[in-house]
Short mmCIF file of C-alpha atoms in Angstrom, two decimals:
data_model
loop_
_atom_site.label_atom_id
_atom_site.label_comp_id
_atom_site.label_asym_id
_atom_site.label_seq_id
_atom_site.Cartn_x
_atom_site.Cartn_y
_atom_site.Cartn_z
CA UNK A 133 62.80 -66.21 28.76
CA UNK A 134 59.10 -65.24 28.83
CA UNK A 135 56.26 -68.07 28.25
CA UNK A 136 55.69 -66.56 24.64
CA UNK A 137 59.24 -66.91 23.67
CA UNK A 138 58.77 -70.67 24.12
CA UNK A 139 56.27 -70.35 21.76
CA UNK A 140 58.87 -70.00 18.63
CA UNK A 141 60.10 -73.48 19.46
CA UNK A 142 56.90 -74.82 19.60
CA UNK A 143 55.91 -74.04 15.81
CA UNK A 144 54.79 -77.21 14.10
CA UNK A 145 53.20 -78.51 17.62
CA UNK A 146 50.69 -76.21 17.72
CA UNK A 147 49.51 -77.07 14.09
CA UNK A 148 48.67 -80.48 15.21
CA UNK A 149 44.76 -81.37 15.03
CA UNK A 150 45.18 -83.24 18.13
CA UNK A 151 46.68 -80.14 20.12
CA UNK A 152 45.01 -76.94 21.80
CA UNK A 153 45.02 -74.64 19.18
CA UNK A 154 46.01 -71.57 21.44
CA UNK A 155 49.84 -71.46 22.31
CA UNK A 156 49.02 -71.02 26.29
CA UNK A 157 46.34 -74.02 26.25
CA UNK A 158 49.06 -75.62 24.63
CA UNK A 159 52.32 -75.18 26.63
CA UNK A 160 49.96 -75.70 30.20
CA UNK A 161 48.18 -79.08 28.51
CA UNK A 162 52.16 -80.11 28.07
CA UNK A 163 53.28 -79.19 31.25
CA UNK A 164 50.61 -81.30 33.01
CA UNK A 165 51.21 -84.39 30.44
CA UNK A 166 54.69 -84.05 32.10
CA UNK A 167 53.59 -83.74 35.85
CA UNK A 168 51.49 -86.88 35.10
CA UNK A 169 55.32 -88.54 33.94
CA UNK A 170 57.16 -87.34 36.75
CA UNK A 171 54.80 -88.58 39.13
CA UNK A 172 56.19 -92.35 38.28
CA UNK A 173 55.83 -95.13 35.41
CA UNK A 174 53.30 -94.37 33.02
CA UNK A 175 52.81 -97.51 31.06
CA UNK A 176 52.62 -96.95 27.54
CA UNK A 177 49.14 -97.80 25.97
CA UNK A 178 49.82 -97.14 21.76
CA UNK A 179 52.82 -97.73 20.93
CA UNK A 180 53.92 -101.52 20.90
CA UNK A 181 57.30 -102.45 22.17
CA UNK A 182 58.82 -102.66 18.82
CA UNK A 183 57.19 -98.55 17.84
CA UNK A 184 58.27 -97.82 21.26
CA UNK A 185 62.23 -98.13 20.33
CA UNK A 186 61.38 -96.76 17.16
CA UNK A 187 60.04 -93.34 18.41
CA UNK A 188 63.13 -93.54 20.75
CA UNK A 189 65.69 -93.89 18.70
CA UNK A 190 64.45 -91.93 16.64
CA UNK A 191 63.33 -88.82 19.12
CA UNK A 192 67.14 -89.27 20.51
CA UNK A 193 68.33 -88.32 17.02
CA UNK A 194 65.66 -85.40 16.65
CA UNK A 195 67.07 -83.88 20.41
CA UNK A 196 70.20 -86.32 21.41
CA UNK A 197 71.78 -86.11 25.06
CA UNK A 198 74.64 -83.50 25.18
CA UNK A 199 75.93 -81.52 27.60
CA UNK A 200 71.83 -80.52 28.36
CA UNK A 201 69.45 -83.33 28.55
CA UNK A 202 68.14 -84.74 25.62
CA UNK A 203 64.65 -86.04 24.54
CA UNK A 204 64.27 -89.33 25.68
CA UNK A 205 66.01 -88.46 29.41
CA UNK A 206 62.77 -85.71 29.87
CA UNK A 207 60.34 -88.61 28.99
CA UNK A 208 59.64 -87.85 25.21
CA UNK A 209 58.39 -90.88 23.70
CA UNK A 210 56.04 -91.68 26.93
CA UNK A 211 55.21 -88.25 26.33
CA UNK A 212 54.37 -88.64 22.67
CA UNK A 213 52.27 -91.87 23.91
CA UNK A 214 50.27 -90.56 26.65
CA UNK A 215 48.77 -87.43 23.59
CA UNK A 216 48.62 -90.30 21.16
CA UNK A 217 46.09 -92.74 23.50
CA UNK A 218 44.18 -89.77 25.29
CA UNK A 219 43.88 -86.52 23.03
CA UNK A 220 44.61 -88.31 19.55
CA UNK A 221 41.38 -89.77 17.06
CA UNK A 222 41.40 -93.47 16.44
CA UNK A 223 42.02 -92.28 12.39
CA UNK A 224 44.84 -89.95 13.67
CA UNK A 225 46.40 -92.74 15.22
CA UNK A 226 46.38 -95.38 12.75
CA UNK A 227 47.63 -92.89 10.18
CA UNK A 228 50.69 -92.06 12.50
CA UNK A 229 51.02 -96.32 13.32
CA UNK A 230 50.79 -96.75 9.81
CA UNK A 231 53.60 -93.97 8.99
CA UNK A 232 55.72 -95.90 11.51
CA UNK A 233 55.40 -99.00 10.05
CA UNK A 234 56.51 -96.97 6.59
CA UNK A 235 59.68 -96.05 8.31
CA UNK A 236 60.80 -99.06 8.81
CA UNK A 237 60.20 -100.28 5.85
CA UNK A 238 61.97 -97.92 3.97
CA UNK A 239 64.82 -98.26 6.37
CA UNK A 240 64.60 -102.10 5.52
CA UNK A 241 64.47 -100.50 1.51
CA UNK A 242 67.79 -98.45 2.06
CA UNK A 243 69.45 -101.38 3.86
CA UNK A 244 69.18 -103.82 1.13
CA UNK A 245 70.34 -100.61 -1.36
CA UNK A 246 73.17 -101.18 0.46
CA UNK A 247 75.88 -104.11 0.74
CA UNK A 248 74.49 -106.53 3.40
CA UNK A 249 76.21 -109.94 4.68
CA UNK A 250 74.42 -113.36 3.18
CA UNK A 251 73.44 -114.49 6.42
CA UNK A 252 71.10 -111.39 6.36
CA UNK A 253 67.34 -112.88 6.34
CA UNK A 254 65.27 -110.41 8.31
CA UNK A 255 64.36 -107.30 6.87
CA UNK A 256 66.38 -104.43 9.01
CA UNK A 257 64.17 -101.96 10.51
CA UNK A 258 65.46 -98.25 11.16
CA UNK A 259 66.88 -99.18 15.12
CA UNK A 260 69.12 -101.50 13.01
CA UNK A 261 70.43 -99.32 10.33
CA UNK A 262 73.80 -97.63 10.72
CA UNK A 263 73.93 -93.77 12.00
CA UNK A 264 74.96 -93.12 8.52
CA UNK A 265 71.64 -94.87 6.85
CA UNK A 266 69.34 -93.22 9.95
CA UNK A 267 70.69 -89.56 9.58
CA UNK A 268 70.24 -89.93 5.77
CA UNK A 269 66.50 -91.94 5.79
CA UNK A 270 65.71 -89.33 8.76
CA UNK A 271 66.83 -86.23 5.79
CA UNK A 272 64.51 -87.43 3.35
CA UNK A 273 61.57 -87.84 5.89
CA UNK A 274 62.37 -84.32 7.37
CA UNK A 275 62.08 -83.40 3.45
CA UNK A 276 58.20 -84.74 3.28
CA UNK A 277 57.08 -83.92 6.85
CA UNK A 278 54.58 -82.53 5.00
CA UNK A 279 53.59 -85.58 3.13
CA UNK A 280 49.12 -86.72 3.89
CA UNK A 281 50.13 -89.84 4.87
CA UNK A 282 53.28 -92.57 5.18
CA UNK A 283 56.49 -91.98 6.42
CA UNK A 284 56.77 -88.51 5.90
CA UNK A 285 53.82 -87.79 7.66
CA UNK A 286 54.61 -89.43 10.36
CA UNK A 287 58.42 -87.99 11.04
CA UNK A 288 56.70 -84.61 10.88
CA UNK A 289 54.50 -85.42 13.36
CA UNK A 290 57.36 -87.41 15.68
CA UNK A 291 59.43 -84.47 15.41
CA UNK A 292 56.62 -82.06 16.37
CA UNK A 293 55.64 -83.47 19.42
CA UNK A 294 59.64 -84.10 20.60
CA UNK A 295 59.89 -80.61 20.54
CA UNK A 296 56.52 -80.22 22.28
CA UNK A 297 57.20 -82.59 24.62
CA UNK A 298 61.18 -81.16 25.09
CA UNK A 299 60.29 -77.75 25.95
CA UNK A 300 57.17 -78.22 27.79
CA UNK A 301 59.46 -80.67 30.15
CA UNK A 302 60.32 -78.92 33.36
CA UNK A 303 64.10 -79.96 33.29
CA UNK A 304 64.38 -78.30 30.33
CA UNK A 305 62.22 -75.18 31.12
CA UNK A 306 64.51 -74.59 33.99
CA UNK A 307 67.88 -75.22 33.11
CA UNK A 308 67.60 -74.44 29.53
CA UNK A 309 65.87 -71.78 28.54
CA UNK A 310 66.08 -70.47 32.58
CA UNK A 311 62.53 -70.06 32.76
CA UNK A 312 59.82 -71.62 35.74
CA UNK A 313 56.73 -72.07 34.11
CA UNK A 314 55.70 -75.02 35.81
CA UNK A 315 53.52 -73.23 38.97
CA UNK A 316 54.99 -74.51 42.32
CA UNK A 317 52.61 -73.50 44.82
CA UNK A 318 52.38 -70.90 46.98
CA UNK A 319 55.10 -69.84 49.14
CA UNK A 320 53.98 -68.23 52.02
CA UNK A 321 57.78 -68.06 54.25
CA UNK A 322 58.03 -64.89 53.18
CA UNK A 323 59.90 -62.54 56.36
CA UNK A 324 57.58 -60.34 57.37
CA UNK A 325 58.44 -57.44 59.46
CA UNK A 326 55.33 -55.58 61.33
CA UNK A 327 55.27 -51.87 60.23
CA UNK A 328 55.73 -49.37 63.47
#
């Protein structure tokens, strides 16, 4: 698979304000994001702990672990943290924080829709829901990704920069779609026979 042909998966990404608008600028500016990841813990800096399992769970849905790795084992959500607190506007990111906090309260919304046990004070957020309630709250959302603010906005933009983050990961760029974009130095072993 050719760099380009990554490009196709990359779709809503690249219409992000916060990303390089050209698709190469793009898939290199992801592929060092991910170098930065590998290279050990990268504490996260926006999200709180409580958005942190959100965009999780939530990216594990989006990609989930099968027989090829999924989202969160290729560091998506410290991914989607790292663009968030360095390339992302302070108004970007409060619009996205905000969006999260929508999701979970229309997750709490659907839960009480539903039958709940008495001894059921707290409001639910979406990490609590059943798979049943997530895949259908998770339907509607992907239904108003296009939405200018709230949740819809916001699962639009989570599910944009999963897939960025996804196939901009080495692990999946090489065992994948079988492609090494990721430069890995020179190698200069090369046999070399002297010509005579």
């Amino acid at each position: 698979m050719q760099r380009r042909e990554v490009v196709r998966f990359l779709g809503a990404a690249l219409a992000l304000p916060f990303l390089p608008r050209s698709a190469e600028a793009a898939i290199e500016a992801g592929e060092q994001l991910h170098l930065r990841l590998g290279g050990g813990e990268v504490p996260f800096r926006t999200l709180n702990g409580a958005q942190q399992v959100l965009v999780t769970d939530i990216a594990g849905m989006i990609i989930p672990e099968t027989d090829t790795p999924g989202a969160t084992s290729v560091k998506v959500p410290q991914f989607i943290d790292l663009i968030l607190s360095e390339w992302a506007s302070d108004d970007e990111k409060a619009v996205f924080l905000a969006g999260l906090a929508d999701i979970d309260a229309r997750a709490s919304a659907l839960a009480s829709n539903s039958v709940q046990p008495q001894s059921q004070a707290r409001a639910l957020r979406f990490v609590d829901l059943a798979l049943a309630q997530k895949t259908e709250l998770l339907t509607a959302l992907d239904a108003a990704r296009t939405d200018t603010a709230g949740a819809g906005l916001a699962f639009g933009r989570l599910k944009a920069l999963t897939v960025y983050g996804y196939f901009t990961s080495k692990p999946v760029q090489e065992e994948i779609l079988k492609t090494r974009m990721f430069f890995a130095g020179y190698q200069g072993d090369v046999p070399f026979t002297p010509a005579g």
